[in-house]
Each structure stands twice: as C-alpha cells, then as structure tokens.
Tab-separated table of C-alpha atoms in Angstrom:
chain	number	residue	atom	x	y	z
I	1	MET	CA	114.756	53.646	77.243
I	2	LYS	CA	114.447	51.644	74.034
I	3	ARG	CA	117.278	49.404	75.183
I	4	SER	CA	115.518	48.721	78.516
I	5	LEU	CA	112.233	47.897	76.826
I	6	LEU	CA	113.992	45.608	74.357
I	7	PHE	CA	115.780	43.821	77.205
I	8	ILE	CA	112.510	43.381	79.117
I	9	PHE	CA	110.804	42.065	75.980
I	10	HIS	CA	113.566	39.515	75.290
I	11	PHE	CA	113.753	38.491	78.932
I	12	SER	CA	109.951	38.005	79.007
I	13	LEU	CA	110.091	35.817	75.884
I	14	LEU	CA	112.911	33.751	77.361
I	15	LEU	CA	110.983	33.310	80.584
I	16	LEU	CA	107.830	32.331	78.689
I	17	PHE	CA	109.687	29.647	76.711
I	18	ALA	CA	111.406	28.374	79.842
I	19	LEU	CA	108.073	28.027	81.622
I	20	GLN	CA	106.505	26.228	78.669
I	21	ALA	CA	109.449	23.851	78.393
I	22	SER	CA	108.902	22.694	81.957
I	23	ALA	CA	105.101	22.430	81.910
I	24	TYR	CA	105.308	18.722	82.645
I	25	LYS	CA	107.310	16.198	84.598
I	26	LYS	CA	108.762	13.053	82.998
I	27	GLN	CA	109.705	10.056	85.097
I	28	SER	CA	110.616	6.419	84.689
I	29	ILE	CA	108.548	4.187	86.960
I	30	ASP	CA	109.125	0.508	87.677
I	31	ILE	CA	106.397	-1.780	88.980
I	32	THR	CA	106.348	-5.487	89.729
I	33	VAL	CA	103.837	-7.579	87.805
I	34	ASN	CA	103.588	-11.307	88.512
I	35	GLY	CA	107.032	-11.193	90.158
I	36	GLN	CA	108.706	-9.416	87.223
I	37	LYS	CA	109.950	-5.810	87.129
I	38	ARG	CA	108.274	-3.790	84.373
I	39	ASN	CA	108.935	-0.220	83.294
I	40	MET	CA	107.006	2.748	81.945
I	41	VAL	CA	107.722	6.390	81.166
I	42	VAL	CA	105.135	8.691	82.721
I	43	PHE	CA	104.421	12.323	81.907
I	44	THR	CA	102.358	14.438	84.301
I	45	PRO	CA	101.473	18.124	84.121
I	46	ASN	CA	103.080	20.280	86.793
I	47	SER	CA	99.605	20.971	88.147
I	48	LEU	CA	97.449	17.838	88.180
I	49	PRO	CA	93.907	18.059	89.539
I	50	ALA	CA	92.523	15.078	91.450
I	51	LYS	CA	90.654	12.529	89.332
I	52	SER	CA	92.410	13.433	86.083
I	53	PRO	CA	92.260	11.041	83.114
I	54	LEU	CA	94.956	8.486	82.288
I	55	PHE	CA	96.149	7.811	78.753
I	56	ILE	CA	98.102	4.552	78.260
I	57	VAL	CA	100.263	4.051	75.164
I	58	THR	CA	101.835	0.806	73.936
I	59	HIS	CA	104.588	1.083	71.332
I	60	GLY	CA	105.194	-1.007	68.238
I	61	MET	CA	107.375	-4.113	67.866
I	62	ASN	CA	111.124	-3.422	68.131
I	63	GLN	CA	110.333	0.067	69.406
I	64	THR	CA	110.506	1.736	72.821
I	65	PRO	CA	108.473	4.193	74.862
I	66	GLU	CA	111.072	6.836	73.977
I	67	TYR	CA	110.540	6.249	70.258
I	68	GLN	CA	106.761	6.427	70.724
I	69	TYR	CA	106.655	9.639	72.763
I	70	ASP	CA	109.163	11.291	70.430
I	71	SER	CA	106.796	10.391	67.571
I	72	ASP	CA	103.367	11.239	68.988
I	73	LYS	CA	104.383	14.070	71.348
I	74	MET	CA	101.242	13.635	73.468
I	75	TYR	CA	103.161	15.008	76.451
I	76	GLU	CA	103.090	18.453	74.813
I	77	ILE	CA	99.367	18.863	75.546
I	78	ILE	CA	99.092	17.361	79.031
I	79	ASP	CA	99.575	20.647	80.842
I	80	THR	CA	96.583	22.286	79.165
I	81	ALA	CA	94.422	19.141	78.960
I	82	LYS	CA	95.368	17.988	82.500
I	83	PHE	CA	95.896	14.260	82.119
I	84	VAL	CA	98.594	11.675	82.809
I	85	VAL	CA	100.154	9.795	79.908
I	86	THR	CA	102.148	6.633	80.445
I	87	TYR	CA	104.188	4.839	77.799
I	88	LEU	CA	104.572	1.177	78.692
I	89	ARG	CA	107.773	-0.716	77.869
I	90	SER	CA	107.432	-4.211	76.411
I	91	ASP	CA	109.415	-7.076	77.909
I	92	GLY	CA	111.914	-7.406	75.071
I	93	SER	CA	110.931	-6.304	71.591
I	94	THR	CA	107.361	-7.647	71.418
I	95	TRP	CA	104.109	-7.662	73.375
I	96	ASP	CA	102.372	-10.811	74.671
I	97	ILE	CA	99.465	-11.046	72.241
I	98	GLY	CA	98.660	-14.655	73.120
I	99	GLY	CA	98.541	-14.694	76.923
I	100	THR	CA	97.847	-12.422	79.873
I	101	LYS	CA	101.347	-11.207	80.805
I	102	ASP	CA	100.997	-7.750	79.225
I	103	GLN	CA	97.282	-7.524	79.958
I	104	ASN	CA	98.245	-7.884	83.625
I	105	PHE	CA	100.871	-5.162	83.110
I	106	VAL	CA	98.206	-2.764	81.835
I	107	ILE	CA	95.861	-3.600	84.735
I	108	LYS	CA	98.650	-3.143	87.289
I	109	THR	CA	99.619	0.155	85.596
I	110	ILE	CA	96.082	1.486	86.068
I	111	ASP	CA	96.163	0.520	89.748
I	112	GLU	CA	99.604	2.117	90.213
I	113	MET	CA	98.603	5.370	88.476
I	114	ALA	CA	95.399	5.543	90.552
I	115	SER	CA	97.449	5.172	93.724
I	116	LYS	CA	100.322	7.443	92.742
I	117	PHE	CA	98.470	10.234	90.873
I	118	ASN	CA	94.827	9.862	91.964
I	119	ILE	CA	93.636	9.365	88.365
I	120	ASP	CA	89.973	8.827	87.571
I	121	THR	CA	89.687	5.076	86.925
I	122	ASP	CA	86.516	5.716	84.895
I	123	ARG	CA	88.527	7.844	82.447
I	124	VAL	CA	91.334	5.525	81.357
I	125	TYR	CA	92.125	5.473	77.643
I	126	TRP	CA	94.485	3.177	75.737
I	127	SER	CA	96.173	3.723	72.400
I	128	GLY	CA	98.723	1.524	70.734
I	129	PHE	CA	100.783	1.610	67.594
I	130	SER	CA	101.307	-1.450	65.371
I	131	MET	CA	102.018	-4.390	67.699
I	132	GLY	CA	100.918	-2.154	70.583
I	133	SER	CA	97.547	-2.059	68.806
I	134	MET	CA	97.593	-5.817	68.384
I	135	LEU	CA	97.883	-6.018	72.176
I	136	ILE	CA	94.779	-3.829	72.470
I	137	HIS	CA	92.833	-6.125	70.127
I	138	HIS	CA	94.020	-9.119	72.166
I	139	CYS	CA	92.930	-7.565	75.488
I	140	ILE	CA	89.838	-5.568	74.536
I	141	ALA	CA	87.237	-8.227	75.409
I	142	ASN	CA	88.684	-8.710	78.905
I	143	MET	CA	89.306	-5.052	79.721
I	144	GLN	CA	86.114	-3.216	78.821
I	145	ASN	CA	85.474	-2.641	82.528
I	146	LYS	CA	88.911	-0.991	82.927
I	147	ILE	CA	89.252	1.108	79.757
I	148	ALA	CA	86.800	3.869	78.735
I	149	ALA	CA	87.982	3.950	75.112
I	150	PHE	CA	90.476	2.101	72.926
I	151	ALA	CA	92.369	3.709	70.035
I	152	PRO	CA	94.400	1.103	68.130
I	153	THR	CA	96.532	2.477	65.282
I	154	SER	CA	98.080	0.448	62.451
I	155	GLY	CA	97.653	-2.909	64.142
I	156	ILE	CA	95.500	-5.826	63.095
I	157	GLN	CA	93.478	-8.278	65.132
I	158	PHE	CA	94.545	-11.912	64.891
I	159	SER	CA	92.185	-13.486	67.422
I	160	GLU	CA	88.456	-14.180	67.165
I	161	HIS	CA	87.445	-12.147	70.308
C-alpha cells in the first residue's frame, strides 16, 4: 500500500512538472518588412484568450533574442498572465537608431501579432535592453499611438525627440 501511494505521489509530481514545462509554445516567425526578411522569437501560452496583450522585447547590441529571453525569462509567466511575448532580432548586431528601418519592423510586428494571435492592439508594451532601449528612445515620439507603455532598460537617449 505504501509503495502504491509513493508511486502515485511521484508520478503526480512528474506529471505536474511536465505540464508546467509545456505551459507555453515557442516559435520562430519570419516577416517581410520593406522587402527584407526579419525574424522574431514568439512565446504564447497554450491557452490564449482573444484580445490578449502583446509584450515586445528588443535585445542589446551584439546580443540575440535567445540571449535576451534566457536572461529575462518573461516566457515563464505568460501562461498565468495570458499574454504574447515576442523577442525581435536585429538585422546584424545593432538596431537602426537613426532611421525608420527597425521602427517599421516593430510596427509590422504589431500588425502580424494582431493577425496571427488576435492580440489587443490597445495593450501593446515594449521593453528593450541597452541598444534595444536606445531604439525605444529613438521611436517613442512616433509610436505613442501604437504602444501603451514603454520600458527602456540600461539604454540612453541620443536624439532630441
């Protein structure tokens, strides 16, 4: 009897951990922006209600989406908080903090996530680290109608906007 109960207990724990480990889906998504293929890594909860929020993350210079999501681990809370998080990949090792190339990438990402996952376009949030934050500072004046809140981290603003 004790052996059976112990087996059931261990099996239940194993099942619980297995279910928690797969509480989200990770996928690489490519989109075309101004004729160029761009990439992002997207995490969605297994159960995503319609009109869920979107959280966009831009990584630092010489970093990758993989480095960023391994560092911030935002994907670990998406199943309980019910939102989509997308980690954008820069074109090379830096972001365009002088033009509109990456601003257009962010705008196109919002449109793609709205189409693909039915996100609430009034609840789009953007965080960036280091040069990813510099991109936020560069774009903030032109994107206030697209982003509900900005959360730059460890990046400075160079422009006068």
